[in-house]
CSV table of C-alpha atoms in Angstrom, one decimal:
chain,number,residue,atom,x,y,z
K,636,UNK,CA,-4.9,-25.8,-11.8
K,637,UNK,CA,-7.6,-24.9,-14.9
K,638,UNK,CA,-6.3,-24.0,-18.1
K,639,UNK,CA,-9.3,-22.4,-19.1
K,640,UNK,CA,-10.6,-18.6,-18.0
K,641,UNK,CA,-14.2,-19.5,-17.9
K,642,UNK,CA,-13.1,-20.8,-14.1
K,643,UNK,CA,-15.8,-22.6,-12.0
K,644,UNK,CA,-18.9,-20.6,-12.5
K,645,UNK,CA,-18.9,-20.2,-16.2
K,646,UNK,CA,-18.1,-16.4,-16.3
K,647,UNK,CA,-15.3,-14.5,-18.2
K,648,UNK,CA,-13.1,-13.8,-15.3
K,649,UNK,CA,-9.2,-13.0,-15.1
K,650,UNK,CA,-7.7,-16.7,-14.2
K,651,UNK,CA,-6.1,-16.7,-10.5
K,652,UNK,CA,-7.1,-14.0,-9.3
K,653,UNK,CA,-9.6,-12.7,-6.6
K,654,UNK,CA,-9.9,-9.9,-4.4
K,655,UNK,CA,-10.9,-9.2,-0.8
K,656,UNK,CA,-12.5,-6.8,1.2
K,657,UNK,CA,-11.6,-5.9,4.9
K,658,UNK,CA,-14.7,-3.3,6.0
K,659,UNK,CA,-14.0,-1.7,9.4
K,660,UNK,CA,-16.8,-0.2,10.9
K,661,UNK,CA,-16.6,2.6,13.8
K,662,UNK,CA,-19.2,4.0,15.8
K,663,UNK,CA,-19.1,5.5,19.8
K,664,UNK,CA,-15.1,4.5,20.3
K,665,UNK,CA,-15.5,1.0,19.4
K,666,UNK,CA,-13.7,-0.9,15.9
K,667,UNK,CA,-15.5,-3.6,14.5
K,668,UNK,CA,-15.1,-5.7,11.2
K,669,UNK,CA,-17.4,-7.0,8.7
K,670,UNK,CA,-17.2,-10.9,8.3
K,671,UNK,CA,-19.6,-13.5,6.2
K,672,UNK,CA,-20.9,-16.7,7.8
K,673,UNK,CA,-21.4,-19.3,4.9
K,674,UNK,CA,-24.8,-20.9,4.6
K,675,UNK,CA,-25.3,-23.8,7.1
K,676,UNK,CA,-21.8,-23.5,8.6
K,677,UNK,CA,-19.8,-22.0,11.4
K,678,UNK,CA,-17.3,-20.8,9.1
K,679,UNK,CA,-16.4,-17.5,8.9
K,680,UNK,CA,-14.8,-15.4,5.8
K,681,UNK,CA,-14.3,-11.8,4.7
K,682,UNK,CA,-16.3,-11.0,1.9
K,683,UNK,CA,-14.5,-11.8,-1.3
K,684,UNK,CA,-14.7,-12.9,-5.1
K,685,UNK,CA,-13.2,-12.8,-8.7
K,686,UNK,CA,-12.5,-10.4,-11.3
K,687,UNK,CA,-14.2,-10.5,-14.5
K,688,UNK,CA,-12.3,-9.9,-17.9
K,689,UNK,CA,-14.6,-6.4,-18.6
K,690,UNK,CA,-13.8,-4.8,-15.6
K,691,UNK,CA,-11.2,-3.1,-13.6
K,692,UNK,CA,-9.9,-4.8,-10.6
K,693,UNK,CA,-11.7,-1.3,-8.4
K,694,UNK,CA,-14.7,-2.0,-10.4
K,695,UNK,CA,-14.4,-5.8,-9.6
K,696,UNK,CA,-14.3,-4.6,-5.8
K,697,UNK,CA,-17.1,-2.9,-5.6
K,698,UNK,CA,-18.9,-5.2,-7.2
K,699,UNK,CA,-18.2,-7.7,-4.9
K,700,UNK,CA,-18.9,-5.7,-1.9
K,701,UNK,CA,-22.3,-4.9,-3.2
K,702,UNK,CA,-22.8,-8.9,-4.4
K,703,UNK,CA,-21.8,-10.4,-1.4
K,704,UNK,CA,-23.2,-7.7,1.5
K,705,UNK,CA,-25.3,-5.3,-0.4
K,706,UNK,CA,-23.4,-2.5,0.5
K,707,UNK,CA,-22.8,0.4,-2.3
K,708,UNK,CA,-21.2,3.9,-1.9
K,709,UNK,CA,-18.3,2.8,0.3
K,710,UNK,CA,-14.9,4.1,-0.5
K,711,UNK,CA,-12.8,1.0,-0.8
K,712,UNK,CA,-8.8,1.3,-0.9
K,713,UNK,CA,-6.2,-1.1,-1.9
K,714,UNK,CA,-3.5,-2.5,0.7
K,715,UNK,CA,-2.1,-5.3,-0.4
K,716,UNK,CA,-2.0,-7.8,-3.0
K,717,UNK,CA,-1.4,-11.2,-1.1
K,718,UNK,CA,0.3,-13.9,-3.8
K,719,UNK,CA,1.9,-16.4,-1.3
K,720,UNK,CA,2.1,-19.9,-2.8
K,721,UNK,CA,-0.1,-21.9,-0.2
K,722,UNK,CA,-3.1,-19.4,0.8
K,723,UNK,CA,-5.4,-22.2,1.0
K,724,UNK,CA,-6.1,-25.7,0.7
K,725,UNK,CA,-8.6,-27.0,-1.7
K,726,UNK,CA,-9.5,-30.4,-0.2
K,727,UNK,CA,-10.2,-28.6,3.0
K,728,UNK,CA,-12.1,-25.7,1.3
K,729,UNK,CA,-14.6,-28.8,-0.3
K,730,UNK,CA,-15.0,-30.5,3.0
K,731,UNK,CA,-16.2,-27.1,4.6
K,732,UNK,CA,-18.1,-25.3,1.6
K,733,UNK,CA,-18.9,-28.2,-0.5
K,734,UNK,CA,-22.7,-27.8,0.5
K,735,UNK,CA,-22.8,-24.4,-0.5
K,736,UNK,CA,-20.6,-23.6,-3.6
K,737,UNK,CA,-18.6,-26.6,-5.7
K,738,UNK,CA,-15.2,-25.8,-4.6
K,739,UNK,CA,-14.0,-28.5,-7.2
K,740,UNK,CA,-13.2,-26.3,-10.2
K,741,UNK,CA,-11.1,-23.7,-7.8
K,742,UNK,CA,-7.9,-22.9,-8.9
K,743,UNK,CA,-5.4,-24.8,-6.9
K,744,UNK,CA,-3.5,-20.8,-6.6
K,745,UNK,CA,-5.2,-17.4,-6.2
K,746,UNK,CA,-3.6,-14.3,-6.1
K,747,UNK,CA,-5.9,-11.9,-4.1
K,748,UNK,CA,-6.3,-8.3,-4.0
K,749,UNK,CA,-7.3,-6.8,-0.6
K,750,UNK,CA,-9.1,-3.7,-0.4
K,751,UNK,CA,-10.3,-1.8,3.0
K,752,UNK,CA,-12.6,0.7,3.8
K,753,UNK,CA,-13.8,2.6,7.4
K,754,UNK,CA,-17.3,3.2,7.9
K,755,UNK,CA,-19.9,4.1,10.6
K,756,UNK,CA,-21.5,0.6,11.3
K,757,UNK,CA,-24.4,2.5,12.6
K,758,UNK,CA,-25.2,3.9,9.1
K,759,UNK,CA,-24.8,0.6,7.3
K,760,UNK,CA,-26.6,-2.6,7.0
K,761,UNK,CA,-25.3,-5.3,5.0
K,762,UNK,CA,-27.3,-8.3,3.5
K,763,UNK,CA,-26.2,-11.9,2.9
K,764,UNK,CA,-26.0,-13.2,-0.6
K,765,UNK,CA,-27.2,-16.6,-1.4
K,766,UNK,CA,-23.8,-18.3,-0.3
K,767,UNK,CA,-24.1,-16.7,3.2
K,768,UNK,CA,-26.5,-17.3,6.1
K,769,UNK,CA,-25.2,-14.0,8.1
K,770,UNK,CA,-23.2,-10.7,7.7
K,771,UNK,CA,-22.1,-9.6,11.0
K,772,UNK,CA,-20.3,-6.9,12.3
K,773,UNK,CA,-17.6,-8.6,14.8
K,774,UNK,CA,-15.4,-6.9,17.3
K,775,UNK,CA,-12.0,-6.8,15.9
K,776,UNK,CA,-10.8,-9.0,19.5
K,777,UNK,CA,-13.3,-11.4,18.8
K,778,UNK,CA,-12.8,-12.3,15.2
K,779,UNK,CA,-12.6,-15.9,15.1
K,780,UNK,CA,-10.5,-18.4,13.0
K,781,UNK,CA,-11.3,-17.3,9.2
K,782,UNK,CA,-11.1,-19.5,6.1
K,783,UNK,CA,-8.5,-19.0,3.5
K,784,UNK,CA,-5.7,-16.9,4.8
K,785,UNK,CA,-8.0,-14.1,6.1
K,786,UNK,CA,-7.1,-13.6,9.6
K,787,UNK,CA,-3.7,-12.8,7.5
K,788,UNK,CA,-5.2,-10.5,5.6
K,789,UNK,CA,-7.1,-8.7,8.3
K,790,UNK,CA,-4.1,-8.3,10.2
K,791,UNK,CA,-2.3,-6.3,7.2
K,792,UNK,CA,-5.4,-4.3,7.1
K,793,UNK,CA,-4.7,-3.3,10.4
K,794,UNK,CA,-1.6,-2.2,10.0
K,795,UNK,CA,-2.5,-0.4,6.8
K,796,UNK,CA,-5.1,1.6,8.4
K,797,UNK,CA,-2.9,2.4,11.1
K,798,UNK,CA,-0.3,3.7,8.9
K,799,UNK,CA,-2.7,5.9,7.0
K,800,UNK,CA,-3.7,7.2,10.7
K,801,UNK,CA,0.1,9.0,10.8
K,802,UNK,CA,-0.3,10.6,7.0
K,803,UNK,CA,-3.8,11.6,6.6
K,804,UNK,CA,-6.8,12.5,8.5
K,805,UNK,CA,-9.1,9.4,9.1
K,806,UNK,CA,-12.8,10.3,10.1
K,807,UNK,CA,-13.5,12.8,7.1
K,808,UNK,CA,-16.4,10.8,6.5
K,809,UNK,CA,-16.4,9.1,9.6
K,810,UNK,CA,-17.1,11.5,12.2
K,811,UNK,CA,-20.0,14.1,12.1
K,812,UNK,CA,-19.6,17.3,9.9
K,813,UNK,CA,-18.7,18.9,13.3
K,814,UNK,CA,-17.5,16.9,16.1
K,815,UNK,CA,-15.4,17.5,19.5
K,816,UNK,CA,-11.7,16.9,19.9
K,817,UNK,CA,-12.4,13.9,22.1
K,818,UNK,CA,-14.6,12.3,19.5
K,819,UNK,CA,-12.0,12.9,17.3
K,820,UNK,CA,-9.2,11.4,19.4
K,821,UNK,CA,-11.5,8.4,20.3
K,822,UNK,CA,-11.3,7.5,16.6
K,823,UNK,CA,-7.7,7.3,16.6
K,824,UNK,CA,-7.6,5.6,19.7
K,825,UNK,CA,-9.8,2.4,18.2
K,826,UNK,CA,-7.7,2.5,15.1
K,827,UNK,CA,-4.5,2.6,16.9
K,828,UNK,CA,-5.9,0.2,20.1
K,829,UNK,CA,-4.0,2.4,22.4
K,830,UNK,CA,-4.4,5.4,24.9
K,831,UNK,CA,-3.5,8.9,23.6
K,832,UNK,CA,-2.5,11.7,25.8
K,833,UNK,CA,-4.9,14.0,24.9
K,834,UNK,CA,-3.4,17.2,25.6
K,835,UNK,CA,-0.7,16.3,23.3
K,836,UNK,CA,-2.9,15.2,20.5
K,837,UNK,CA,-4.7,17.9,20.8
K,838,UNK,CA,-1.6,20.3,20.4
K,839,UNK,CA,-0.6,18.2,17.1
K,840,UNK,CA,-4.1,18.0,15.7
K,841,UNK,CA,-4.4,21.8,15.6
K,842,UNK,CA,-0.8,22.3,14.8
K,843,UNK,CA,-1.2,20.6,11.6
K,844,UNK,CA,-4.2,22.9,10.7
K,845,UNK,CA,-6.2,20.1,9.3
K,846,UNK,CA,-9.1,20.9,11.7
K,847,UNK,CA,-10.6,24.3,12.7
K,848,UNK,CA,-12.4,25.3,15.9
K,849,UNK,CA,-15.7,26.6,15.5
K,850,UNK,CA,-17.3,29.1,17.4
K,851,UNK,CA,-19.8,26.9,18.6
K,852,UNK,CA,-20.0,24.3,21.8
K,853,UNK,CA,-21.2,20.7,22.0
K,854,UNK,CA,-24.3,21.1,24.4
K,855,UNK,CA,-26.0,18.6,26.3
K,856,UNK,CA,-23.1,16.7,27.8
K,857,UNK,CA,-22.9,16.1,31.6
K,858,UNK,CA,-20.3,18.5,32.5
K,859,UNK,CA,-19.0,20.7,30.1
K,860,UNK,CA,-19.4,22.4,26.7
K,861,UNK,CA,-16.6,21.0,24.8
K,862,UNK,CA,-15.8,23.2,21.3
K,863,UNK,CA,-16.9,21.9,18.1
K,864,UNK,CA,-14.5,21.3,14.9
K,865,UNK,CA,-14.4,20.7,11.4
K,866,UNK,CA,-12.3,19.5,8.9
K,867,UNK,CA,-10.5,22.3,7.0
K,868,UNK,CA,-10.6,20.2,3.3
K,869,UNK,CA,-8.1,22.5,1.5
K,870,UNK,CA,-5.5,22.1,4.2
K,871,UNK,CA,-6.1,18.5,4.4
K,872,UNK,CA,-5.3,18.3,0.8
K,873,UNK,CA,-2.0,20.2,1.4
K,874,UNK,CA,-1.1,18.4,4.1
K,875,UNK,CA,-1.5,14.8,1.9
K,876,UNK,CA,0.9,16.4,-0.8
K,877,UNK,CA,3.5,17.6,1.3
K,878,UNK,CA,4.4,14.6,3.0
K,879,UNK,CA,1.8,13.7,5.7
K,880,UNK,CA,1.5,15.2,9.1
K,881,UNK,CA,4.9,14.5,10.2
K,882,UNK,CA,6.3,17.5,8.5
K,883,UNK,CA,3.2,20.0,9.6
D,286,UNK,CA,-6.9,-13.5,-24.8
D,287,UNK,CA,-4.8,-16.9,-24.5
D,288,UNK,CA,-7.0,-19.5,-22.7
D,289,UNK,CA,-3.7,-21.7,-22.0
D,290,UNK,CA,-1.4,-20.6,-18.8
D,291,UNK,CA,2.0,-21.3,-20.8
D,292,UNK,CA,1.8,-17.9,-22.0
D,293,UNK,CA,4.0,-16.5,-24.6
D,294,UNK,CA,7.6,-17.7,-23.7
D,295,UNK,CA,6.4,-21.3,-23.1
D,296,UNK,CA,6.4,-20.8,-19.1
D,297,UNK,CA,4.0,-22.3,-16.5
D,298,UNK,CA,3.4,-18.8,-15.4
D,299,UNK,CA,0.1,-17.2,-13.9
D,300,UNK,CA,-2.0,-15.7,-16.6
D,301,UNK,CA,-2.5,-12.3,-17.1
D,302,UNK,CA,-0.1,-10.8,-14.1
D,303,UNK,CA,2.5,-9.3,-13.9
D,304,UNK,CA,4.8,-7.3,-12.0
D,305,UNK,CA,7.1,-4.0,-12.1
D,306,UNK,CA,10.2,-2.7,-10.3
D,307,UNK,CA,10.2,0.8,-9.3
D,308,UNK,CA,13.8,1.1,-8.2
D,309,UNK,CA,14.7,5.0,-6.5
D,310,UNK,CA,18.5,5.7,-6.0
D,311,UNK,CA,19.6,8.0,-3.7
D,312,UNK,CA,23.4,9.7,-3.0
D,313,UNK,CA,24.3,13.0,-2.4
D,314,UNK,CA,21.4,14.7,-2.3
D,315,UNK,CA,19.8,13.3,-5.8
D,316,UNK,CA,17.5,11.0,-6.3
D,317,UNK,CA,16.9,8.6,-9.2
D,318,UNK,CA,15.0,6.2,-11.0
D,319,UNK,CA,16.3,2.9,-13.1
D,320,UNK,CA,14.9,2.5,-16.2
D,321,UNK,CA,15.7,0.0,-19.1
D,322,UNK,CA,16.2,1.1,-23.1
D,323,UNK,CA,14.7,-1.8,-24.9
D,324,UNK,CA,17.5,-3.4,-27.5
D,325,UNK,CA,17.8,-1.3,-30.7
D,326,UNK,CA,15.1,1.1,-29.7
D,327,UNK,CA,14.7,4.7,-27.8
D,328,UNK,CA,12.2,3.1,-25.8
D,329,UNK,CA,12.6,2.8,-22.1
D,330,UNK,CA,10.6,0.9,-19.4
D,331,UNK,CA,10.5,0.0,-15.5
D,332,UNK,CA,12.0,-3.7,-15.1
D,333,UNK,CA,9.1,-6.1,-15.0
D,334,UNK,CA,8.1,-9.6,-15.8
D,335,UNK,CA,5.8,-12.4,-15.1
D,336,UNK,CA,4.8,-14.5,-11.9
D,337,UNK,CA,5.5,-18.0,-12.1
D,338,UNK,CA,3.0,-20.7,-10.5
D,339,UNK,CA,5.8,-22.1,-8.6
D,340,UNK,CA,6.6,-18.9,-6.6
D,341,UNK,CA,5.4,-16.3,-4.4
D,342,UNK,CA,4.6,-12.6,-6.2
D,343,UNK,CA,7.2,-11.6,-3.6
D,344,UNK,CA,9.8,-14.3,-4.8
D,345,UNK,CA,8.8,-13.1,-8.5
D,346,UNK,CA,9.4,-9.8,-8.0
D,347,UNK,CA,13.3,-10.4,-6.7
D,348,UNK,CA,13.7,-13.0,-9.6
D,349,UNK,CA,12.2,-10.2,-12.3
D,350,UNK,CA,14.8,-7.7,-11.1
D,351,UNK,CA,17.6,-10.3,-10.8
D,352,UNK,CA,17.0,-11.3,-14.2
D,353,UNK,CA,16.5,-8.1,-15.9
D,354,UNK,CA,18.7,-5.8,-14.1
D,355,UNK,CA,21.6,-8.2,-12.2
D,356,UNK,CA,20.4,-6.5,-9.0
D,357,UNK,CA,20.3,-8.8,-5.9
D,358,UNK,CA,19.8,-8.7,-2.4
D,359,UNK,CA,17.4,-5.6,-2.8
D,360,UNK,CA,14.5,-4.9,0.1
D,361,UNK,CA,11.3,-4.6,-2.7
D,362,UNK,CA,8.1,-3.4,-1.1
D,363,UNK,CA,4.9,-4.1,-2.9
D,364,UNK,CA,3.0,-0.7,-3.4
D,365,UNK,CA,0.0,-1.1,-5.5
D,366,UNK,CA,-1.5,-3.2,-8.1
D,367,UNK,CA,-2.7,-1.7,-11.1
D,368,UNK,CA,-5.5,-3.3,-12.5
D,369,UNK,CA,-7.0,-1.2,-15.2
D,370,UNK,CA,-8.8,-2.3,-18.5
D,371,UNK,CA,-6.5,-0.5,-20.6
D,372,UNK,CA,-3.0,-0.7,-19.2
D,373,UNK,CA,-1.5,-0.9,-22.6
D,374,UNK,CA,-2.1,-1.4,-26.4
D,375,UNK,CA,-0.7,-4.9,-27.6
D,376,UNK,CA,-0.7,-3.6,-31.4
D,377,UNK,CA,1.5,-0.5,-30.4
D,378,UNK,CA,3.7,-2.6,-28.3
D,379,UNK,CA,4.2,-5.1,-31.1
D,380,UNK,CA,5.3,-2.2,-33.7
D,381,UNK,CA,7.4,-0.9,-30.9
D,382,UNK,CA,9.1,-4.4,-29.5
D,383,UNK,CA,8.3,-6.7,-32.4
D,384,UNK,CA,11.9,-7.1,-33.4
D,385,UNK,CA,13.0,-7.6,-29.5
D,386,UNK,CA,10.4,-10.0,-28.2
D,387,UNK,CA,7.3,-11.2,-30.2
D,388,UNK,CA,4.2,-9.6,-28.0
D,389,UNK,CA,1.8,-11.4,-30.6
D,390,UNK,CA,0.8,-13.8,-27.6
D,391,UNK,CA,1.1,-11.5,-25.1
D,392,UNK,CA,-2.3,-11.3,-23.2
D,393,UNK,CA,-4.9,-8.2,-24.3
D,394,UNK,CA,-4.8,-7.2,-20.4
D,395,UNK,CA,-2.6,-8.1,-17.6
D,396,UNK,CA,-3.0,-7.0,-14.1
D,397,UNK,CA,0.5,-5.8,-12.5
D,398,UNK,CA,1.9,-5.6,-9.1
D,399,UNK,CA,3.9,-2.8,-8.1
D,400,UNK,CA,7.3,-3.1,-5.9
D,401,UNK,CA,9.6,-0.4,-5.1
D,402,UNK,CA,12.9,-0.1,-3.3
D,403,UNK,CA,15.1,2.6,-2.6
D,404,UNK,CA,19.2,2.2,-3.1
D,405,UNK,CA,22.1,3.7,-3.1
D,406,UNK,CA,22.8,4.4,-6.3
D,407,UNK,CA,26.7,4.8,-6.0
D,408,UNK,CA,26.9,1.6,-4.4
D,409,UNK,CA,24.3,-0.4,-7.4
D,410,UNK,CA,25.5,-1.2,-10.4
D,411,UNK,CA,22.8,-2.8,-12.5
D,412,UNK,CA,23.7,-5.2,-16.0
D,413,UNK,CA,21.0,-4.9,-18.9
D,414,UNK,CA,19.3,-8.4,-19.8
D,415,UNK,CA,18.9,-9.8,-23.6
D,416,UNK,CA,16.3,-7.4,-24.1
D,417,UNK,CA,17.8,-4.4,-23.1
D,418,UNK,CA,20.7,-2.4,-24.3
D,419,UNK,CA,21.0,-0.2,-21.0
D,420,UNK,CA,19.8,-0.1,-17.3
D,421,UNK,CA,20.4,3.4,-16.6
D,422,UNK,CA,19.8,5.6,-13.7
D,423,UNK,CA,17.4,8.7,-14.9
D,424,UNK,CA,17.0,11.8,-12.7
D,425,UNK,CA,13.1,11.8,-11.7
D,426,UNK,CA,13.1,15.2,-13.3
D,427,UNK,CA,14.2,14.1,-16.7
D,428,UNK,CA,12.0,10.5,-17.1
D,429,UNK,CA,10.6,10.3,-20.5
D,430,UNK,CA,7.5,8.9,-21.8
D,431,UNK,CA,7.4,5.0,-20.6
D,432,UNK,CA,6.0,1.8,-22.2
D,433,UNK,CA,2.9,0.6,-20.7
D,434,UNK,CA,1.3,2.6,-18.4
D,435,UNK,CA,4.9,2.9,-16.5
D,436,UNK,CA,4.8,6.9,-16.1
D,437,UNK,CA,1.3,6.2,-13.9
D,438,UNK,CA,3.1,3.2,-11.9
D,439,UNK,CA,6.0,5.7,-11.2
D,440,UNK,CA,4.1,8.7,-9.8
D,441,UNK,CA,2.0,6.3,-7.6
D,442,UNK,CA,5.6,4.9,-6.3
D,443,UNK,CA,6.5,8.2,-5.4
D,444,UNK,CA,3.9,8.9,-3.8
D,445,UNK,CA,4.1,5.9,-1.6
D,446,UNK,CA,7.7,6.6,-1.1
D,447,UNK,CA,6.5,9.8,0.5
D,448,UNK,CA,3.7,8.5,2.5
D,449,UNK,CA,6.8,6.0,3.8
D,450,UNK,CA,8.6,9.2,5.4
D,451,UNK,CA,6.0,10.2,7.8
D,452,UNK,CA,5.0,6.8,9.0
D,453,UNK,CA,8.7,5.4,8.9
D,454,UNK,CA,12.4,6.5,9.0
D,455,UNK,CA,13.6,5.8,5.4
D,456,UNK,CA,17.3,6.0,5.3
D,457,UNK,CA,18.2,3.0,7.3
D,458,UNK,CA,20.1,0.9,5.2
D,459,UNK,CA,20.6,4.4,2.9
D,460,UNK,CA,22.8,6.7,5.0
D,461,UNK,CA,26.3,5.3,6.5
D,462,UNK,CA,25.8,3.9,10.1
D,463,UNK,CA,26.8,7.5,11.5
D,464,UNK,CA,25.1,10.5,9.8
D,465,UNK,CA,25.0,14.0,10.3
D,466,UNK,CA,21.9,15.6,10.1
D,467,UNK,CA,21.9,17.7,7.2
D,468,UNK,CA,22.6,14.4,5.6
D,469,UNK,CA,19.7,12.9,6.6
D,470,UNK,CA,17.6,16.0,5.8
D,471,UNK,CA,18.6,15.9,2.4
D,472,UNK,CA,17.0,12.1,2.0
D,473,UNK,CA,13.7,13.9,3.3
D,474,UNK,CA,14.3,17.1,0.9
D,475,UNK,CA,15.1,14.6,-2.1
D,476,UNK,CA,12.2,12.2,-1.7
D,477,UNK,CA,9.8,15.1,-0.6
D,478,UNK,CA,11.1,17.4,-3.5
D,479,UNK,CA,10.7,20.5,-1.0
D,480,UNK,CA,13.0,22.3,1.2
D,481,UNK,CA,12.8,21.4,5.2
D,482,UNK,CA,13.0,23.9,7.6
D,483,UNK,CA,16.4,22.5,9.5
D,484,UNK,CA,15.4,23.1,12.9
D,485,UNK,CA,12.0,22.1,12.8
D,486,UNK,CA,13.3,19.0,11.3
D,487,UNK,CA,16.0,18.8,13.9
D,488,UNK,CA,13.3,19.0,16.4
D,489,UNK,CA,11.2,16.7,15.4
D,490,UNK,CA,13.5,13.8,14.6
D,491,UNK,CA,15.4,14.0,18.0
D,492,UNK,CA,12.2,14.6,19.7
D,493,UNK,CA,11.0,10.8,18.0
D,494,UNK,CA,13.9,9.4,19.5
D,495,UNK,CA,14.5,7.2,16.4
D,496,UNK,CA,18.2,9.0,16.2
D,497,UNK,CA,20.6,8.5,19.0
D,498,UNK,CA,23.6,11.6,18.8
D,499,UNK,CA,26.9,10.3,19.3
D,500,UNK,CA,29.6,11.7,21.3
D,501,UNK,CA,31.8,12.8,17.9
D,502,UNK,CA,31.7,14.8,15.3
D,503,UNK,CA,32.2,14.5,11.5
D,504,UNK,CA,35.6,16.0,10.8
D,505,UNK,CA,37.0,17.3,7.6
D,506,UNK,CA,34.5,19.5,6.5
D,507,UNK,CA,35.0,23.4,5.6
D,508,UNK,CA,33.3,25.4,8.3
D,509,UNK,CA,32.3,23.3,11.3
D,510,UNK,CA,32.2,19.7,12.6
D,511,UNK,CA,28.6,18.8,12.9
D,512,UNK,CA,27.5,16.1,15.3
D,513,UNK,CA,27.0,12.6,14.2
D,514,UNK,CA,23.8,10.0,14.8
D,515,UNK,CA,22.7,6.6,14.3
D,516,UNK,CA,19.4,5.1,14.0
D,517,UNK,CA,18.3,3.6,17.4
D,518,UNK,CA,17.0,0.2,16.3
D,519,UNK,CA,14.7,-0.2,19.0
D,520,UNK,CA,13.3,2.7,19.2
D,521,UNK,CA,12.4,2.6,15.3
D,522,UNK,CA,10.5,-0.7,16.1
D,523,UNK,CA,8.5,0.9,18.6
D,524,UNK,CA,7.7,3.8,16.9
D,525,UNK,CA,6.5,1.5,13.7
D,526,UNK,CA,4.2,-0.6,16.1
D,527,UNK,CA,2.7,2.7,17.6
D,528,UNK,CA,1.3,4.3,14.4
D,529,UNK,CA,4.3,6.3,13.1
D,530,UNK,CA,6.0,9.2,13.6
D,531,UNK,CA,3.0,11.5,14.2
D,532,UNK,CA,2.3,10.5,17.3
D,533,UNK,CA,5.7,10.4,19.0
């Protein structure tokens, strides 16, 4: 372990603390995850980085995501802090990434704060940084072995995302302002990775009052013209305060 | 900020990292919180401490809780990491606690990992450590101004506890093995801090399948003999995996 706080890159950083971002992308029924491929390697990881002394950890998360992927104005939510003793092997990292970035001065151990976000991947266009050859949206079912403990971090992020579903209406900023019930349901199905009974789903969502049915239908579909809905923001806030969707 | 990792007390600790424990106690319809009063002061805080290099943050949480309150075998759940720039003022702490513990070598800034637990306070008997005059169960509505940002940490812990309610059956280890529906409901009411409609509650809990009605009633009550229930552990695990109680 280093005993100064300047760290490997000469920055005034908080020693042994890092953060990692799990960016979920949803579009058209598909759930993907944003991964980086390190320069001139086949090694993949989540976008991550360090925390500076002069910034809050939330600000650090936004800065790191921006620096590593170019993404801005993403609502990042902290979900878990990873503090096991052996999250990575420095020697192994040196072998794999030594030609991209010197890992010699990395700490033997770091505690990493995990953040996640859910965005529409058709609207978001990431750009790789100097350590990275590629930022890629990868299907959740095709995620390779990642560096560090990032597969475990991703797994925990998926669990957290699913928990959020039962607590609050996801899709608030993810679906179009007006959406159909099947569109909302496909989002829930993608996140839960299971089929949902449409009638039961519609009944529960309507009973919760978090969506309002509009006097409009969606046109241009092959068979029928389904009603459009929008979120009821006030009711949504109420539900959050009252203990989530179970008690509506 | 210190630039060595030996910290204020000469321990091999992770610099600028700490943790705090929010221990909720429930009994007989009342929800309380475990607070410490620092030696020869009227200053209160949550039980907290540092993370050693040789332990995971989860192990650190259990050790800190044990050292500061004597409590063991408590299931601590991590809920949020607090990383704002100005979580406390070192000068102010020196004035308030200087006679108990030298805060001169404390870091200007520390990031704190929050853990919470929910226990039966009638079954748990905390003991103060050498920095502390008193460990006390305080009614949630009578919490004083706490040191550090501990009021904010407590507030966030309450939110997290409420979220857990809509996701998973609390009370698993908190209620007696066999309990009545009103007993279960009082737990939910205490955590949510609101009245729940008993018929709606019973309907939802039964529909979820997480409890099983026994062929027994509770006797010895003044008016009637309510049915006893127990949790169905297998069904409970299923519900957790499937996205929580909303989709049952």
